[in-house]
Amino acid sequence: MLAAHTLLAAIIRFHKLLILLGAYLFVSTSPGLAQVSDKNVKPLEQVKVQLKWLHQFQFAGYYAAIEQGYYKEAGLDVELLEGRPDVDPADIVLEGKADFGVGTPDLLLSHAEGDPIVVLAVIFQHSPYVFIATKESGIDDINDFAGKRIMIEPQSAELYAYLKRERIPLDSIEILPHSFSVDDLLNGTADAMSAYSTTEPFELTEAEVPYSVFSPRASGVDFYGDCLFTTHNLVEQRPELTKRFLDATLKGWSYAMENPEEVIDLILREYTQRRSRGALQFEAEKMLDLMHSKLIPVGYMYPGRWQHISDAYTDLGMLKKPVDLEAFLYDSDPKHDYTWLYWLSGTTLIIAGIAFGILLPVWRLNQKLRQEIEEHKKTEALLVKAKDEAERANLAKQEFMAQVSHDLRTPLNSILGFSEVMMDNENDIERRENLRAINASGQCLLTLVEELLDINQVESGQIELANKAFLIDDAIDPVIELMSIAAQRKNLDLVCWIESPLRGNLRGDPDRLRQMLFNLVGNAIKFTDEGSISIIATQSKPGWANIIVADTGPGIPNEILGRIFEPFVRANDFKDRQGSGLGLTIVRRFAEAMGGTIEAKNASEGANFVLSLPIAVDSINQAEDTLLKIDLKGLSISISFCSELQTTATLANLQSLGAIVSVAGDDLAKSMNCNILITDEKDTEIVRAFEKTEKPVIYLNDIRPLATRQLLAKSILASIGVAH
C-alpha cells in the first residue's frame, strides 16, 4: 500500500513538471516571440573543411549535407577544400586555414606530440588502407615484400604497423615516394603500393590486370578510417558551432549511404568527372563494408577501440607514452555544458529515461564490438599457430633435405667412380657409350643434389659467407680456365675484361662468387650455338661491383623472363632441356645473401645477366695486401686483332692495369711509337715493322686463344724482361 502511494506521488510530480515544460515550450514558440526572432535572423557562419583527397564518393556525406540543406538549416555556409598528395589536413587545420578536416588515425600520433587535435567522429569503422600488387610482380604473400620496391603514402602509420607486426624489416624494402597512380604498378616502377580498398582495385580490374590485396586487418591491425577532426580551441570556444556542424554532417552521411546513386549524380554534376560512374559505384559499395552503417550509427566512436589503436602504436614503438584519450575524443554532451532546462526539469524519472535511451544502444554496440574484438583475437591466435606450424614444417623439410642429400651423394660418387674406371678399361664402342651415358646421368643427378643442398642451406640460414680480400681475377680466371673447353667445343669465343674505375680489389666470399659465375657462364654456353660469351666487370657506384655475363644466344622467352630465378623454371621450347632449373635460383639466393641483386634481361642479341654486389674496395687501405701486383702504368702498347670483341676485351684489361693503349690502324708511324705490339696475326705490315726494330711482339694465339687479364699482363712483363 505504501509503495502504491509513493508511485502515485511520483506520477503527480512528473505530471506537474510536464505542465511546466509545456508552458515553457508554448511561450517560446508563440507568434509574438517568433516575430521578434525573425527580426534577429543571423547570417550563415562561414566554415571550411579540408578533405584528405580529391573529390570522390569517399566524401559523399559532406556533398549530401550541402545539397540537402542540412548545413544551411544549422546556420552554416560550408566550403569543402579539395585535398592533394602534398597536403596534410592536420597542418591545414592547425594553421587556421580550415575549421575542420578529414584525417587518419595518425591524428593520435600528432595529439601525442602535443598538437591540440580533437576527433569528432569516425566515418569508416575499418580503415580502407591496404597494400596492392599485381600478380606479375611475384608478390603472393606479405612476406614477399622483402627486397621489393614499395610506394607508401603519407599519414599511413598503420601500414608501417602492419609491416612491423609481420616482422618485415623496413630496411629490407625500398620505400618509394607515392605517385598515387596504378600506372607505376603496371609499368614496373614499383612492385607494390599502399592503396584504398575502395578505389585502386577497381582501376586494376578495369585494366584486366590480376592483383593481390594485403590488408592490415589480416594481421590484427584494425584501425578506424577517415576521422573528422578539429582543434581543441574551436571545441572550447565555439561548442555550439561544433555540435551543429557535426550533427548536420552525420545527417548528410546517413542520406548519402541510403541514396548512393543520387549522390553519384551530384558528384559528377557539381564536383568532378575525374572518376567514372562505375568507379564511384564500386567505391560506394566497398564503403558499405567499411562503415557498417546498417549496424552501427555513422560517426560512432568507441573509446576502447581507440585504446586498442593506442596500444598497437605503443607495442610497435610508435608511441613512447600513454595518450590522454579523454582530451583527444570529442564529447558532444559534456557534463559542464548542460542547459538550465535540465536543471529545471531534472527529475530522476526523466534523467533515467534519457540515460536508458542513450545507454541501451551503446551497450548493444559495445557487446557487438566486444564480440568483434574477440573474433580478431581468435583469428590472430590461429594465425600465430599456423605460422608456428609452418616454421616447424620448414625445419623438418630442411633436416630431411640435408639427410637425403648426404645419403644420395655417397652412392652417386661410387657410381661415377666405377663408371669412369670401367670406361678406361672398356674397348667395346657400344659399351663405352652406355657407360658414358651412365656417367653423364650420374653427373646430372649429383649436380641436382648439390643444388638442392645449396638452396636448403640458404633457406635455413646455415650458409656462412667469407669476408676476405681478394682479386676479381681470382674469381673469374678459374671460370674462364674450366669453361673455355666447353666453349671451344661449340666454337664460341669466351672473353672477359675489367673496366675502369674498377681495378679489381674486392672483399667478400670469392668461392661463392666463383660458384655464381660457373652457373651463369655454364647456362650461357649451354644456350648459345654461335657467337661469344663475355664476362664484363665494372663499377656502377662506390663500393659496388657489377659483373655482366652476356651471350649471343636466342635470349630468354618473354613468358618466363619474370620468373627466370624461380626454382625449376625452364623454357618449354628449348631443344636442350638439360639441368634441374635450380642454377639461377641458387645465384639469386647467394646474391641476396651477400646483400646484392641479380637481374636478367634480353639484349638486342642474346641475354644479359647483371650481378651487382657490394664487395668493391674503393681505397688502397681497404684493399690491404690484395692490390694487383701487376702495374703497367706508363707502358705504351699497340694492339691489333681481327676480332672486334677481342680488341674491346684487351683494350679494357690493359687500361685497367694503367697501360697507355692504342689500336693499330692506318697510321703505322703512331703505332711504332709504342713499346710493345700485341696481335693475333703474323706476317702483317705492323708485325714486320716491330720485328725490324726489335721491339717485343706478343702473339695472343701463342698464349691461349682468349687470354685473361693476369695471363696477358704476365706475358707483357716477361717480354720486356720483368720477372713476376
Tab-separated table of C-alpha atoms in Angstrom, residues 440-635:
chain	number	residue	atom	x	y	z
A	440	ALA	CA	76.575	-38.314	-67.624
A	441	SER	CA	73.259	-39.163	-65.948
A	442	GLY	CA	75.033	-39.593	-62.610
A	443	GLN	CA	76.735	-36.220	-63.028
A	444	CYS	CA	73.344	-34.558	-63.686
A	445	LEU	CA	71.837	-36.189	-60.609
A	446	LEU	CA	74.832	-35.247	-58.456
A	447	THR	CA	74.522	-31.637	-59.678
A	448	LEU	CA	70.826	-31.628	-58.735
A	449	VAL	CA	71.628	-32.961	-55.250
A	450	GLU	CA	74.349	-30.323	-54.739
A	451	GLU	CA	71.986	-27.549	-55.885
A	452	LEU	CA	69.185	-28.735	-53.614
A	453	LEU	CA	71.633	-28.805	-50.715
A	454	ASP	CA	72.798	-25.260	-51.516
A	455	ILE	CA	69.215	-23.965	-51.565
A	456	ASN	CA	68.457	-25.778	-48.325
A	457	GLN	CA	71.485	-24.143	-46.652
A	458	VAL	CA	70.454	-20.660	-47.808
A	459	GLU	CA	66.836	-21.051	-46.690
A	460	SER	CA	67.836	-22.465	-43.302
A	461	GLY	CA	70.377	-19.703	-42.693
A	462	GLN	CA	73.190	-22.225	-42.356
A	463	ILE	CA	75.280	-20.757	-45.144
A	464	GLU	CA	78.376	-18.918	-43.956
A	465	LEU	CA	79.870	-16.230	-46.157
A	466	ALA	CA	83.574	-15.426	-46.012
A	467	ASN	CA	84.743	-11.848	-45.628
A	468	LYS	CA	88.245	-11.652	-47.016
A	469	ALA	CA	90.159	-9.549	-49.504
A	470	PHE	CA	90.688	-10.991	-52.988
A	471	LEU	CA	91.131	-10.004	-56.629
A	472	ILE	CA	88.296	-10.265	-59.093
A	473	ASP	CA	90.724	-12.158	-61.322
A	474	ASP	CA	90.857	-14.897	-58.669
A	475	ALA	CA	87.133	-15.490	-59.198
A	476	ILE	CA	86.919	-15.017	-62.979
A	477	ASP	CA	90.122	-16.753	-64.179
A	478	PRO	CA	89.193	-20.262	-62.911
A	479	VAL	CA	85.821	-19.916	-64.617
A	480	ILE	CA	87.492	-18.974	-67.917
A	481	GLU	CA	90.039	-21.789	-67.461
A	482	LEU	CA	87.435	-24.524	-66.963
A	483	MET	CA	84.620	-23.262	-69.185
A	484	SER	CA	86.851	-22.440	-72.197
A	485	ILE	CA	86.935	-26.130	-73.170
A	486	ALA	CA	83.132	-26.313	-73.337
A	487	ALA	CA	83.083	-23.038	-75.305
A	488	GLN	CA	85.696	-24.278	-77.788
A	489	ARG	CA	83.653	-27.430	-78.418
A	490	LYS	CA	80.863	-25.184	-79.737
A	491	ASN	CA	83.284	-22.762	-81.489
A	492	LEU	CA	82.255	-19.954	-79.127
A	493	ASP	CA	84.532	-17.072	-78.109
A	494	LEU	CA	84.831	-16.751	-74.323
A	495	VAL	CA	86.311	-13.409	-73.214
A	496	CYS	CA	86.467	-11.349	-70.058
A	497	TRP	CA	87.549	-7.853	-69.211
A	498	ILE	CA	87.644	-5.429	-66.304
A	499	GLU	CA	86.607	-1.839	-66.987
A	500	SER	CA	87.916	1.193	-65.116
A	501	PRO	CA	87.411	2.564	-62.493
A	502	LEU	CA	87.152	-0.984	-61.090
A	503	ARG	CA	90.737	-2.080	-60.501
A	504	GLY	CA	89.763	-5.477	-59.186
A	505	ASN	CA	90.198	-5.311	-55.421
A	506	LEU	CA	87.224	-6.964	-53.683
A	507	ARG	CA	86.220	-8.045	-50.196
A	508	GLY	CA	83.748	-10.858	-49.664
A	509	ASP	CA	83.412	-14.544	-50.474
A	510	PRO	CA	85.389	-15.474	-53.628
A	511	ASP	CA	84.208	-19.106	-53.585
A	512	ARG	CA	80.509	-18.149	-53.691
A	513	LEU	CA	81.193	-15.559	-56.400
A	514	ARG	CA	83.048	-18.190	-58.420
A	515	GLN	CA	80.137	-20.616	-57.987
A	516	MET	CA	77.650	-17.995	-59.224
A	517	LEU	CA	79.816	-17.274	-62.289
A	518	PHE	CA	80.123	-21.003	-63.087
A	519	ASN	CA	76.329	-21.246	-63.142
A	520	LEU	CA	75.841	-18.113	-65.251
A	521	VAL	CA	78.603	-18.900	-67.782
A	522	GLY	CA	77.560	-22.562	-67.961
A	523	ASN	CA	73.990	-21.529	-68.819
A	524	ALA	CA	75.243	-19.043	-71.423
A	525	ILE	CA	77.360	-21.709	-73.165
A	526	LYS	CA	74.526	-24.235	-72.996
A	527	PHE	CA	72.006	-21.992	-74.782
A	528	THR	CA	74.366	-20.252	-77.257
A	529	ASP	CA	75.071	-22.019	-80.558
A	530	GLU	CA	77.261	-19.384	-82.201
A	531	GLY	CA	78.974	-16.118	-81.376
A	532	SER	CA	80.504	-15.364	-78.000
A	533	ILE	CA	80.191	-15.274	-74.212
A	534	SER	CA	81.503	-12.171	-72.426
A	535	ILE	CA	82.241	-11.599	-68.736
A	536	ILE	CA	82.461	-7.864	-68.031
A	537	ALA	CA	83.386	-6.491	-64.598
A	538	THR	CA	82.741	-2.812	-63.907
A	539	GLN	CA	81.782	-0.448	-61.103
A	540	SER	CA	78.471	1.421	-61.229
A	541	LYS	CA	78.837	3.255	-57.905
A	542	PRO	CA	81.301	3.364	-54.997
A	543	GLY	CA	81.523	0.067	-53.137
A	544	TRP	CA	79.613	-1.935	-55.730
A	545	ALA	CA	80.948	-4.324	-58.367
A	546	ASN	CA	78.804	-5.200	-61.380
A	547	ILE	CA	79.623	-8.430	-63.226
A	548	ILE	CA	77.765	-8.895	-66.506
A	549	VAL	CA	77.548	-12.247	-68.291
A	550	ALA	CA	76.413	-11.564	-71.868
A	551	ASP	CA	75.790	-14.092	-74.641
A	552	THR	CA	74.700	-14.027	-78.275
A	553	GLY	CA	72.144	-16.810	-77.890
A	554	PRO	CA	68.382	-16.717	-78.548
A	555	GLY	CA	67.602	-14.727	-75.395
A	556	ILE	CA	65.066	-15.555	-72.675
A	557	PRO	CA	61.433	-16.274	-73.684
A	558	ASN	CA	59.142	-13.477	-72.506
A	559	GLU	CA	56.777	-15.893	-70.758
A	560	ILE	CA	59.472	-16.919	-68.245
A	561	LEU	CA	61.608	-13.752	-68.115
A	562	GLY	CA	59.890	-12.514	-64.945
A	563	ARG	CA	60.156	-15.975	-63.294
A	564	ILE	CA	63.612	-16.991	-64.529
A	565	PHE	CA	65.088	-17.047	-60.996
A	566	GLU	CA	62.315	-19.191	-59.514
A	567	PRO	CA	63.064	-22.880	-58.804
A	568	PHE	CA	62.594	-25.378	-61.664
A	569	VAL	CA	61.649	-22.741	-64.255
A	570	ARG	CA	62.783	-23.781	-67.735
A	571	ALA	CA	61.667	-22.860	-71.242
A	572	ASN	CA	59.432	-25.423	-72.913
A	573	ASP	CA	60.616	-24.827	-76.477
A	574	PHE	CA	64.393	-25.200	-75.999
A	575	LYS	CA	65.871	-28.298	-77.571
A	576	ASP	CA	68.374	-28.567	-74.712
A	577	ARG	CA	66.397	-29.345	-71.568
A	578	GLN	CA	69.371	-30.448	-69.503
A	579	GLY	CA	69.707	-29.102	-65.994
A	580	SER	CA	67.437	-29.001	-62.970
A	581	GLY	CA	66.272	-25.416	-63.215
A	582	LEU	CA	67.926	-24.584	-59.885
A	583	GLY	CA	71.170	-22.924	-61.017
A	584	LEU	CA	69.748	-19.417	-61.401
A	585	THR	CA	67.745	-19.813	-58.184
A	586	ILE	CA	70.996	-20.513	-56.326
A	587	VAL	CA	72.644	-17.490	-57.963
A	588	ARG	CA	69.824	-15.224	-56.761
A	589	ARG	CA	69.838	-16.678	-53.224
A	590	PHE	CA	73.621	-16.246	-52.948
A	591	ALA	CA	73.427	-12.693	-54.358
A	592	GLU	CA	70.747	-11.721	-51.837
A	593	ALA	CA	72.696	-13.368	-49.004
A	594	MET	CA	75.692	-11.186	-49.977
A	595	GLY	CA	73.487	-8.070	-49.937
A	596	GLY	CA	73.313	-7.755	-53.720
A	597	THR	CA	70.963	-8.384	-56.644
A	598	ILE	CA	70.826	-10.328	-59.901
A	599	GLU	CA	68.854	-9.137	-62.923
A	600	ALA	CA	68.093	-10.863	-66.230
A	601	LYS	CA	67.164	-9.015	-69.405
A	602	ASN	CA	67.191	-9.538	-73.128
A	603	ALA	CA	69.598	-7.504	-75.262
A	604	SER	CA	69.479	-6.780	-78.983
A	605	GLU	CA	71.375	-10.046	-79.401
A	606	GLY	CA	71.163	-12.683	-76.691
A	607	ALA	CA	70.646	-12.273	-72.955
A	608	ASN	CA	72.450	-10.320	-70.219
A	609	PHE	CA	72.679	-11.311	-66.563
A	610	VAL	CA	73.791	-8.407	-64.330
A	611	LEU	CA	75.160	-9.418	-60.910
A	612	SER	CA	75.522	-6.429	-58.536
A	613	LEU	CA	77.357	-6.978	-55.241
A	614	PRO	CA	78.562	-4.538	-52.518
A	615	ILE	CA	82.070	-6.022	-52.462
A	616	ALA	CA	84.216	-3.471	-54.323
A	617	VAL	CA	87.133	-1.924	-52.412
A	618	ASP	CA	87.456	1.791	-53.164
A	619	SER	CA	90.683	2.693	-51.377
A	620	ILE	CA	94.192	1.300	-51.061
A	621	ASN	CA	93.873	0.983	-47.277
A	622	GLN	CA	90.774	-1.180	-47.630
A	623	ALA	CA	92.486	-3.423	-50.173
A	624	GLU	CA	95.178	-4.498	-47.676
A	625	ASP	CA	97.685	-6.788	-49.419
A	626	THR	CA	95.435	-7.807	-52.305
A	627	LEU	CA	96.237	-4.911	-54.602
A	628	LEU	CA	97.052	-6.148	-58.062
A	629	LYS	CA	100.824	-6.517	-58.066
A	630	ILE	CA	100.974	-6.097	-61.846
A	631	ASP	CA	101.274	-2.444	-62.779
A	632	LEU	CA	101.700	-1.400	-66.421
A	633	LYS	CA	101.445	2.306	-65.686
A	634	GLY	CA	103.294	4.358	-68.285
A	635	LEU	CA	103.809	1.409	-70.659
